[in-house]
Short mmCIF file of C-alpha atoms and ligand atoms in Angstrom, two decimals:
data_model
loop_
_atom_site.label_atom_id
_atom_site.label_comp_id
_atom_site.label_asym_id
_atom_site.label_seq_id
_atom_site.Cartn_x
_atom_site.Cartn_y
_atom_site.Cartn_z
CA UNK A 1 0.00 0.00 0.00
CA UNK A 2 2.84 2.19 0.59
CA UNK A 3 3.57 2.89 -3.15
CA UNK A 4 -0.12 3.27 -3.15
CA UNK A 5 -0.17 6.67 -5.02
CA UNK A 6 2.74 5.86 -7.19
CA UNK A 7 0.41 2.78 -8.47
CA UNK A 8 -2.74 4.61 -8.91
CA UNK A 9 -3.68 5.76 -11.48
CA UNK A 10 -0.80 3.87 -13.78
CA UNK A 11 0.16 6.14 -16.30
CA UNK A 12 -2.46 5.80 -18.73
CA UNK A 13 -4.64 6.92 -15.99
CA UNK A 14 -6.31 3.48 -15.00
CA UNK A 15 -7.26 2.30 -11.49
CA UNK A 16 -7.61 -1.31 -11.87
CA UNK A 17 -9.22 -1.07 -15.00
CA UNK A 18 -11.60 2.06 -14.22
CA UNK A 19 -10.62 5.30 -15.35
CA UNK A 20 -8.72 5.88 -18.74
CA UNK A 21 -9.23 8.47 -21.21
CA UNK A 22 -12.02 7.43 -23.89
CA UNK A 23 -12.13 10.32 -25.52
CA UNK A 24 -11.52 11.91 -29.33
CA UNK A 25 -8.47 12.47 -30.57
CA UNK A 26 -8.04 15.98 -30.68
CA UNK A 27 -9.11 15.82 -27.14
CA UNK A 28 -6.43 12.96 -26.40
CA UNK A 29 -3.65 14.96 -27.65
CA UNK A 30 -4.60 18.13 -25.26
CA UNK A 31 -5.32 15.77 -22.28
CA UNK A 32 -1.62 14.05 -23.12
CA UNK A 33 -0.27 18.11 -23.08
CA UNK A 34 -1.95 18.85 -19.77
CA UNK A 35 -0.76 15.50 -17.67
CA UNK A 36 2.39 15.98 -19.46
CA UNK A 37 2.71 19.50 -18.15
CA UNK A 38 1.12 18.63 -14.49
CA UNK A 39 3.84 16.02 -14.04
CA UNK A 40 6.66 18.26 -14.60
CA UNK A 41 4.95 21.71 -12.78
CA UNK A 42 3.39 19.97 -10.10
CA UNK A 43 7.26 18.65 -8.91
CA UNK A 44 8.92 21.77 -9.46
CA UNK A 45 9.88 24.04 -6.12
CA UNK A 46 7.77 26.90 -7.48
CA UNK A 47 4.64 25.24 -7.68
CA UNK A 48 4.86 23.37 -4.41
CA UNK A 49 5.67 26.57 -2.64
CA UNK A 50 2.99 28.79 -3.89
CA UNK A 51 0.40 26.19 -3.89
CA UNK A 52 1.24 26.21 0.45
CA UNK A 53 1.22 29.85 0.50
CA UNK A 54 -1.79 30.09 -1.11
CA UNK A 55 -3.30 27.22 0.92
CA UNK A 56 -2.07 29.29 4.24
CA UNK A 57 -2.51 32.74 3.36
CA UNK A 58 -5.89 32.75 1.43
CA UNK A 59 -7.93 30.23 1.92
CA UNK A 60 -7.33 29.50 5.38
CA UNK A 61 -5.78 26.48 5.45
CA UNK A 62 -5.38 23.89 7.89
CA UNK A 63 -9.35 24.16 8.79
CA UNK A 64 -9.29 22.89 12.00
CA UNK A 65 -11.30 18.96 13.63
CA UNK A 66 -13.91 20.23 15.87
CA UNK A 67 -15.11 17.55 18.35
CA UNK A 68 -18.90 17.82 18.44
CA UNK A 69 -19.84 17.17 21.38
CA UNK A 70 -23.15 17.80 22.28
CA UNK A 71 -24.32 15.71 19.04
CA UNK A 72 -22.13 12.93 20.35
CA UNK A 73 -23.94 13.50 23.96
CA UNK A 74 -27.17 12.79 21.80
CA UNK A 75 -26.42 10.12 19.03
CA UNK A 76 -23.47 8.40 21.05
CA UNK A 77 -20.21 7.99 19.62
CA UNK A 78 -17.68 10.21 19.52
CA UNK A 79 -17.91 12.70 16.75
CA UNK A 80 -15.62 14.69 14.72
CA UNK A 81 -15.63 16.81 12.09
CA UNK A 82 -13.08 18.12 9.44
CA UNK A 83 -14.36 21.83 8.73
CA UNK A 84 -14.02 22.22 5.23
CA UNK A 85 -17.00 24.28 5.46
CA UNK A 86 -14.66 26.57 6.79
CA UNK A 87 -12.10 26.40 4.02
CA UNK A 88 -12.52 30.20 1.92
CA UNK A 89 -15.75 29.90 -0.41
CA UNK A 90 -17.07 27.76 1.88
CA UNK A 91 -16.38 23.91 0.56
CA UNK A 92 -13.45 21.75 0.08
CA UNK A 93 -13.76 22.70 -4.05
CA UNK A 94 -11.07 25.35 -3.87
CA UNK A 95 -8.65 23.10 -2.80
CA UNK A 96 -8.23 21.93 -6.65
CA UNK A 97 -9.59 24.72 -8.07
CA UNK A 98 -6.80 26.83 -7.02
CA UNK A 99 -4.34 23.68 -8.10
CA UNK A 100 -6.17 23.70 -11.31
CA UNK A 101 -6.00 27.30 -12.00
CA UNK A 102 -2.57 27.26 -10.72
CA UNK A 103 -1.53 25.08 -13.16
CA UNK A 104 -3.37 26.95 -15.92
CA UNK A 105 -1.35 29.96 -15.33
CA UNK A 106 1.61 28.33 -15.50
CA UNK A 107 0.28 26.47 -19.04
CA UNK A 108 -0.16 30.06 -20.58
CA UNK A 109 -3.92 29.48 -20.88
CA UNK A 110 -6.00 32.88 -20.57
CA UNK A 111 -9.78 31.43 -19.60
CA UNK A 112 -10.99 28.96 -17.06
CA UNK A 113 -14.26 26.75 -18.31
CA UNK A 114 -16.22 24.26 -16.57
CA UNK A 115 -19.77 22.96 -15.01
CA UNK A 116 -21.08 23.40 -11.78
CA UNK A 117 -23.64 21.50 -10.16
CA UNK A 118 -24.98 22.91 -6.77
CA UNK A 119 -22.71 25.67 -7.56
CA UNK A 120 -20.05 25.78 -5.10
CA UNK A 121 -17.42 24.29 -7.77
CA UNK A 122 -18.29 27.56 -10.20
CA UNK A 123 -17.81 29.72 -7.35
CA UNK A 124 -14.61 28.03 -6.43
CA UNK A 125 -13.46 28.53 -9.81
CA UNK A 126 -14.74 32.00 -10.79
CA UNK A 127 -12.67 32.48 -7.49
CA UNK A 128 -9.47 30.98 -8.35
CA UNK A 129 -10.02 33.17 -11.70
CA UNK A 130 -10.19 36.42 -10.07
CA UNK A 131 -7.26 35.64 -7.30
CA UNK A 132 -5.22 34.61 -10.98
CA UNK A 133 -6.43 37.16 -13.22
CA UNK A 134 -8.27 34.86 -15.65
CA UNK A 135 -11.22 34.63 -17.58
CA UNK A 136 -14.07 31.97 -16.57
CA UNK A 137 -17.20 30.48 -17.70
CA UNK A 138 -19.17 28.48 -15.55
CA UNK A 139 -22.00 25.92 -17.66
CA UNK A 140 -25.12 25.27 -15.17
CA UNK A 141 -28.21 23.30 -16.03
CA UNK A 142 -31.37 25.87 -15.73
CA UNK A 143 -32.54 23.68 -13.28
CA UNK A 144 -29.54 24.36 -10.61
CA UNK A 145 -29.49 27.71 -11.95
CA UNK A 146 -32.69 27.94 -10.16
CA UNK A 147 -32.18 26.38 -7.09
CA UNK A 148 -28.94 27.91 -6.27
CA UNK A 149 -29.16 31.35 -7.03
CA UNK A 150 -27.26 32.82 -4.34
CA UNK A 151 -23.88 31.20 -5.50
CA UNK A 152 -24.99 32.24 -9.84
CA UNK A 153 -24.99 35.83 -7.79
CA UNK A 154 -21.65 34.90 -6.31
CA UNK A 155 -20.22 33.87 -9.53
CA UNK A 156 -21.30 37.07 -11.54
CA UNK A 157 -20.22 39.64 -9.18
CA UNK A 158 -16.52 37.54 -9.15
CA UNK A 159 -16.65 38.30 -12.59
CA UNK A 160 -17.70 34.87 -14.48
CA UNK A 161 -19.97 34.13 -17.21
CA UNK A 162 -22.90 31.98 -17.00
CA UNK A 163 -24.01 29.49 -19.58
CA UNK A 164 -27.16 28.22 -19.10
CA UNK A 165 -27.66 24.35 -19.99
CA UNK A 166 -31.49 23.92 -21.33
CA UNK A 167 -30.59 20.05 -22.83
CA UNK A 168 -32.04 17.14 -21.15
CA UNK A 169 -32.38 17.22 -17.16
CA UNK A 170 -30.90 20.53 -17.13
CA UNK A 171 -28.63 19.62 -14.42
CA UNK A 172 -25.17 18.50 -13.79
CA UNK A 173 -24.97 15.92 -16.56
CA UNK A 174 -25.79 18.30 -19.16
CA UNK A 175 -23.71 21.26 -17.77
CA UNK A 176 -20.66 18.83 -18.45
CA UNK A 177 -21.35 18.21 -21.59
CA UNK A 178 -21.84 21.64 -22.16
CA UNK A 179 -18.41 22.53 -20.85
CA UNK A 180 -16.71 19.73 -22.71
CA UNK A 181 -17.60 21.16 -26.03
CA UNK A 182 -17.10 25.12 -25.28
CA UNK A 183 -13.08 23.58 -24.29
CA UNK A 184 -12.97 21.82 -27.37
CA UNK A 185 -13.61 24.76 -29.29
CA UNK A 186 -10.37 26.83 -28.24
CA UNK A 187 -8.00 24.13 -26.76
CA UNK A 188 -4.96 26.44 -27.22
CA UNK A 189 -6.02 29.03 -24.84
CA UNK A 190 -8.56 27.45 -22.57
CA UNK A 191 -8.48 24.76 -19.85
CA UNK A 192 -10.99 22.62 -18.59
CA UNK A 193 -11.24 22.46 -14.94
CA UNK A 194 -13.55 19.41 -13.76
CA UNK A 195 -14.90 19.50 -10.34
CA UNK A 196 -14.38 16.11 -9.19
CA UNK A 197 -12.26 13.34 -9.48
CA UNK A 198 -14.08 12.43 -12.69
CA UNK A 199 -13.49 12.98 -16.17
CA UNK A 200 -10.45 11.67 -18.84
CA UNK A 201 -7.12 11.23 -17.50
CA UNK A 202 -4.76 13.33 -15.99
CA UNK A 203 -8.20 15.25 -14.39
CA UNK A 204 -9.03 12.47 -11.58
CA UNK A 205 -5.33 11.83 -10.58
CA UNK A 206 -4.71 15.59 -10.30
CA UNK A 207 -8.19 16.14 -8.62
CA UNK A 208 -7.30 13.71 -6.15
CA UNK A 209 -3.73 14.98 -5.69
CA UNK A 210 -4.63 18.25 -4.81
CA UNK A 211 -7.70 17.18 -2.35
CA UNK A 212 -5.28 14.80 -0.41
CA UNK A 213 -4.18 18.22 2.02
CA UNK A 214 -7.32 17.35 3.48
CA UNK A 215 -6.59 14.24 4.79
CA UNK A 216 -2.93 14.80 5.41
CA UNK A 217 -3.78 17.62 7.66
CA UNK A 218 -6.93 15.70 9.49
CA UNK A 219 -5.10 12.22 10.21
CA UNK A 220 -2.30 14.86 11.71
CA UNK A 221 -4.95 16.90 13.27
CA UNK A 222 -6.77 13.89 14.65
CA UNK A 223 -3.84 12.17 15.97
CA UNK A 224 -3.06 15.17 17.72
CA UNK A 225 -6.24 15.71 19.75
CA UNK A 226 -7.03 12.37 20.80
CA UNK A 227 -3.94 10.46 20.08
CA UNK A 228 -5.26 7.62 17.85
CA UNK A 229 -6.87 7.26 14.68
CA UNK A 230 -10.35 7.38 14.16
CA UNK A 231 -12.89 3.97 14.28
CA UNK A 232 -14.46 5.20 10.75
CA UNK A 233 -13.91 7.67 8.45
CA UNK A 234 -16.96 8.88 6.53
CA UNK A 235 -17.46 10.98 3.56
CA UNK A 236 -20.25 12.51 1.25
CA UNK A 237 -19.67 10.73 -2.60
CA UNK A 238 -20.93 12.75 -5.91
CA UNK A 239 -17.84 12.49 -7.92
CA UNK A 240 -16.08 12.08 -5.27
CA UNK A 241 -13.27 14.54 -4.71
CA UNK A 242 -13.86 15.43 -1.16
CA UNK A 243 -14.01 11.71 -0.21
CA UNK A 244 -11.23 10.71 -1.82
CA UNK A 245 -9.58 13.84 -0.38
CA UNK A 246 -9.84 12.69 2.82
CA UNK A 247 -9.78 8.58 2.19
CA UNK A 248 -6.23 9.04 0.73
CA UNK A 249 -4.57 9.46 3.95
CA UNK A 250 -6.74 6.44 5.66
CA UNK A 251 -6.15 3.80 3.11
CA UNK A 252 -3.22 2.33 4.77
CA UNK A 253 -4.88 1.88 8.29
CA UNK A 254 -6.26 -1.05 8.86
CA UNK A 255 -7.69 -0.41 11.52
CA UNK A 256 -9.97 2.89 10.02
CA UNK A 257 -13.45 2.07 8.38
CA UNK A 258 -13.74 4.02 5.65
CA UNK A 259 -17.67 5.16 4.84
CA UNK A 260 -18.05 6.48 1.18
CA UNK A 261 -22.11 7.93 1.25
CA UNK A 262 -23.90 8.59 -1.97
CA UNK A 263 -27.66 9.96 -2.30
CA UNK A 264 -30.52 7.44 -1.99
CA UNK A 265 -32.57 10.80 -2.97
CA UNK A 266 -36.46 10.28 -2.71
CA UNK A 267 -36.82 6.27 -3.43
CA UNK A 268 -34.31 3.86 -4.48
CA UNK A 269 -36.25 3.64 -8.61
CA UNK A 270 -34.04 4.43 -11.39
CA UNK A 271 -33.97 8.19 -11.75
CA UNK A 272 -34.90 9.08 -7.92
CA UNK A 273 -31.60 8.52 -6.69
CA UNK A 274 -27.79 8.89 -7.95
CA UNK A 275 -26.64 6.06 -5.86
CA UNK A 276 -24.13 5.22 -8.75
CA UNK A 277 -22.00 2.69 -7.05
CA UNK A 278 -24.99 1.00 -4.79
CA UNK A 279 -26.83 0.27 -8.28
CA UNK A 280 -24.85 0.98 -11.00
CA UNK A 281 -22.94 -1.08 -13.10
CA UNK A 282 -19.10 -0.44 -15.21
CA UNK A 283 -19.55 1.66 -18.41
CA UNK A 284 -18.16 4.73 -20.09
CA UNK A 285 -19.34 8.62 -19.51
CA UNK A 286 -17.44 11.70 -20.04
CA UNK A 287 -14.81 10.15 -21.55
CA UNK A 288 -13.48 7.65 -18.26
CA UNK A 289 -14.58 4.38 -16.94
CA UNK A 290 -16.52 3.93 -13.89
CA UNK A 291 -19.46 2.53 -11.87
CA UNK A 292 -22.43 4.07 -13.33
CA UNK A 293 -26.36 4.12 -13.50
CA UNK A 294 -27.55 3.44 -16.89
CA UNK A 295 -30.73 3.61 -18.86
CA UNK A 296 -32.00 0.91 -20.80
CA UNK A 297 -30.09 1.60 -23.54
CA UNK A 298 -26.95 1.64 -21.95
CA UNK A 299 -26.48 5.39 -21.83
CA UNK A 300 -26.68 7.32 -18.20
CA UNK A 301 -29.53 7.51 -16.59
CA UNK A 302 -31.68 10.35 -15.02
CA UNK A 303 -30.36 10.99 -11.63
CA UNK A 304 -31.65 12.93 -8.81
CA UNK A 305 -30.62 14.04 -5.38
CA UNK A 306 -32.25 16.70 -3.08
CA UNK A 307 -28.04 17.82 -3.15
CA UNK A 308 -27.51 19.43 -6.39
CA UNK A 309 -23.72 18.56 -5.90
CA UNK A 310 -24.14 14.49 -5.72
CA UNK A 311 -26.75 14.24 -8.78
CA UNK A 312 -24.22 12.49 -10.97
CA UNK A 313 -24.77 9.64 -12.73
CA UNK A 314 -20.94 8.20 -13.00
CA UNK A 315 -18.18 8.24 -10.25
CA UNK A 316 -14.54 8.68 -9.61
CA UNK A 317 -12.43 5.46 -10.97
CA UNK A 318 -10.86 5.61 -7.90
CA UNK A 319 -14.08 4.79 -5.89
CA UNK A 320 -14.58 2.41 -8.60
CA UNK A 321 -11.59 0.68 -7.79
CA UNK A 322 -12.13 0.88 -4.04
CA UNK A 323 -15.54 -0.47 -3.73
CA UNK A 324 -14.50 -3.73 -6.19
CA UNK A 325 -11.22 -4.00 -3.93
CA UNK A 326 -13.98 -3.26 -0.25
CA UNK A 327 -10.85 -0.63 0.57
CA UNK A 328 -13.98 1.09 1.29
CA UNK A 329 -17.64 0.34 2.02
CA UNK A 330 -19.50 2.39 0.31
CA UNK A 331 -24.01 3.64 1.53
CA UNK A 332 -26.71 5.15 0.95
CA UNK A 333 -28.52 7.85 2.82
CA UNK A 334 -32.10 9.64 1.12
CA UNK A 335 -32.81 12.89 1.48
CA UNK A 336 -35.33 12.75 4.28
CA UNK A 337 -32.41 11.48 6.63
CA UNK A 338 -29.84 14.73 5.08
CA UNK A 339 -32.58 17.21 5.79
CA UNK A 340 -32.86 15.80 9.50
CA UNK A 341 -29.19 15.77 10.08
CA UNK A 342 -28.77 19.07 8.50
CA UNK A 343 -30.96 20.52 10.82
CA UNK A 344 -29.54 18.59 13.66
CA UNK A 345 -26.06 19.44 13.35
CA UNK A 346 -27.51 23.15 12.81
CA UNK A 347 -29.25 23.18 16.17
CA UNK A 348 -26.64 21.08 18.33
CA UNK A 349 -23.82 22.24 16.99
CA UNK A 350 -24.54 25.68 15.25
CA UNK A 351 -23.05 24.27 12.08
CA UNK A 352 -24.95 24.66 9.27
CA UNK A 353 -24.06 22.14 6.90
CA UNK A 354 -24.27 21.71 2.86
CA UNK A 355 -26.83 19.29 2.30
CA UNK A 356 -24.07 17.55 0.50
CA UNK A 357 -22.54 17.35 3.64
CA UNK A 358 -25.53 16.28 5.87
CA UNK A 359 -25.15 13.01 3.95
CA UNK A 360 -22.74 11.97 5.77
CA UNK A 361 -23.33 13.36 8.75
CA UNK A 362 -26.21 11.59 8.55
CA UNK A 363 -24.54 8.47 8.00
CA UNK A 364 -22.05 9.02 10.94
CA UNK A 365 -25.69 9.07 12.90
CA UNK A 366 -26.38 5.96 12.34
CA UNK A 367 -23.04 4.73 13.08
CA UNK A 368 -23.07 6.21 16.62
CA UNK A 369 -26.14 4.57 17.44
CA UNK A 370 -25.02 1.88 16.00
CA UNK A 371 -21.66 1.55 17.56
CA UNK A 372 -21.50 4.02 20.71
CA UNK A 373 -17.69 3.23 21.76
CA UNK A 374 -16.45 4.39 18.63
CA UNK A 375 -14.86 7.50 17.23
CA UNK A 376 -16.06 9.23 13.88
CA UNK A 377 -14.39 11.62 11.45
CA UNK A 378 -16.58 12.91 8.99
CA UNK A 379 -15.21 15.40 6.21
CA UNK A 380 -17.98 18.33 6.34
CA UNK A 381 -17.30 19.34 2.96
CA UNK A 382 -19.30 22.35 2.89
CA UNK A 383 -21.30 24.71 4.44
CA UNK A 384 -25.26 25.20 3.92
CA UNK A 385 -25.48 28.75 3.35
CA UNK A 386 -26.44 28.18 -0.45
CA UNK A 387 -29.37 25.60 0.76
CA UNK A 388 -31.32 27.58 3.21
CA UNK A 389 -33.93 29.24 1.40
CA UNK A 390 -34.07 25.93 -0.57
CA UNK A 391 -34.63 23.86 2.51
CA UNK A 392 -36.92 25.78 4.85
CA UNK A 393 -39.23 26.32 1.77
CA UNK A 394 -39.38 22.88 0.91
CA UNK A 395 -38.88 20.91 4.14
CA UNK A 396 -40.38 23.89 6.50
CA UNK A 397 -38.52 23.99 9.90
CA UNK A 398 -38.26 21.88 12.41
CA UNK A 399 -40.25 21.95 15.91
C1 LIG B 1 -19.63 19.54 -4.91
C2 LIG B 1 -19.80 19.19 -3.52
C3 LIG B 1 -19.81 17.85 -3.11
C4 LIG B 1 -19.72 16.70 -4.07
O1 LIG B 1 -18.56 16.63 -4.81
P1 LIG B 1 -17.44 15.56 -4.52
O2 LIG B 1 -16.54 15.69 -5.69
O3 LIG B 1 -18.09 14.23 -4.42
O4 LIG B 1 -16.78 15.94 -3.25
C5 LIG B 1 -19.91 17.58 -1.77
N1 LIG B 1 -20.03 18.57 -0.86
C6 LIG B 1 -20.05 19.86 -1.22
C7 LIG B 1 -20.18 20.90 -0.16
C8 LIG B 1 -19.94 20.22 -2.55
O5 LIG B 1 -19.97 21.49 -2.88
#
């Protein structure tokens, strides 16, 4: 395990078999450029050093563990969180974003495209673009566009442009599509910047390595404060970026549970959920390999989460590859069970969580009932600022 991230990906960008690059050929030659490039920038002094000083100095990094302890009091267990929610823009997204962008300054590239789901990965970019002094456009699905409008109001006064998606579901899906072929139109001086650990080779390696700071710092954090390791570690999955941000430092511990929590959304039929890796099966979408839930022709199927950010149809390769090798168990939580923890870790803890989050602090719920000796690190991803109106009107409040 030790030569763990020297293994994975190999260098065409395959986890066991998942991941890859499936993609045209003009695309294949400018993915080739960019891992090419990453390999050789991402070594060099310069890039390491201003990559920590950005980390330190702007957004705030470490974000601290915060023991919860009166929702430990109530649920059992002992509790922790890593505050990512805390982390400037509010989510772990600017970790890579800032990586990405880094490295697109240092490629010569003048604009900054991708999608954004719930939002908080456009807002991480347009963010990055600003701090760099480079263009962006951000694709949304209408749909999101709608339900998130506090972060398209975020994005536009950072200075990015919005494309709205109108195909299909209108939602993440579609936005990445969307992004895909505004790249491919101006290669030369564009980059794509994915949000997760999905997409063609080099994007979920390089996704991945600039998420691990989360879980170097919280296994150091951790061990710190109580002076083990935690029981489980547990983590929200859409793409999977903050998971495997925080997985990657657990991996070797055999003595860690690691919890990987996608959305059972509103029933467990095709197209109510995007529990990808719970019901899906392998296949190809945006251009990688990867559990997946598919139609019955094969092609992705209509997904749908009450968390804009985990409505994905595929998943990272590298969850792929986990699940098949049980590195990490991977669950389901629905969106009644977010909205009660959301509000729960709101009212206990005064930490208002993304409902991406509240996934998995739902999850880590159970688990303390479940298992009341044991100690729990969950990566809070995000915080729920962007969800309240969307919540309360929907869900009402709680007594
Ligand atoms: C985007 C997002 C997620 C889901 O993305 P991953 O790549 O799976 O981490 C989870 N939490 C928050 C707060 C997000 O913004």
């Amino acid at each position: 395990m030790s030569n763990y991230f020297k293994t994975y990906p190999d260098s065409e960008g395959f986890f066991d078999g998942y991941g890859g690059a499936f993609i045209p050929p003009a695309l294949e030659v400018e993915m080739k450029k960019i891992a090419d490039a990453y390999h050789t920038i991402s070594k060099s002094h310069n890039f390491i050093q201003e990559l920590r000083s950005i980390r330190k100095h702007y957004q705030g990094r470490p974000t601290p563990v915060y023991y919860c302890s009166r929702l430990s009091e109530k649920y059992g267990g002992r509790i922790y969180l890593k505050r990512e929610d805390l982390n400037h823009t509010g989510a772990h997204k600017l970790n890579h974003c800032m990586g990405e962008a880094l490295l697109a300054k240092h490629l010569g590239k003048k604009k900054l495209i991708a999608e954004t789901g719930a939002g908080q990965h456009g807002v991480a970019l347009a963010t990055a673009a600003a701090y760099f002094g480079l263009e962006c456009e951000i694709h949304m699905g209408e749909v999101d566009i709608k339900k998130q409008h506090p972060n398209v109001v975020r994005m536009k006064i950072l200075g990015a442009e919005i494309v709205p998606v109108t195909k299909g579901l209108k939602t993440l899906k579609e936005a990445v599509d969307s992004a895909f072929e505004a790249y491919l139109k101006d290669p030369e001086n564009t980059i794509y910047c994915i949000g997760s650990v999905v997409g063609p080779h080099p994007f979920p390696m390089m996704v991945r390595d600039f998420q691990r700071v989360v879980g170097i710092e919280a296994r150091e954090q951790y061990l710190e404060m109580t002076g083990e390791l935690p029981d489980h570690v547990v983590a929200c999955v859409g793409g999977g970026s903050n998971a495997i941000g925080i997985f990657s430092a657990f991996l070797e511990d055999d003595e860690c549970q690691i919890h990987g929590v996608e959305p059972a959304g509103r029933s467990l039929d095709l197209g109510d959920h995007a529990a990808t890796m719970k019901f899906g099966s392998p296949g190809v979408i945006h251009g990688f390999k990867c559990y997946m839930l598919k139609d019955e022709q094969g092609e992705p199927a209509p997904v749908y989460s009450v968390a804009s950010g985990l409505d994905y149809p595929g998943v990272g390769p590298e969850h792929s590859m986990l699940k098949d090798t049980e590195a990490v168990n991977y669950d389901i939580i629905n969106d009644e069970d977010a909205i009660d923890a959301f509000y729960e870790l709101s009212r206990l803890e005064g930490i208002i969580p993304a409902i991406e989050s509240a996934h998995a602090v739902a999850y880590a719920l159970k688990l303390a009932k479940a298992h009341p000796q044991k100690s729990i690190l969950v990566n809070l991803s995000g915080r729920g600022d962007k969800d309240i109106d969307y919540v309360v009107e929907t869900y009402g409040l709680p007594d």
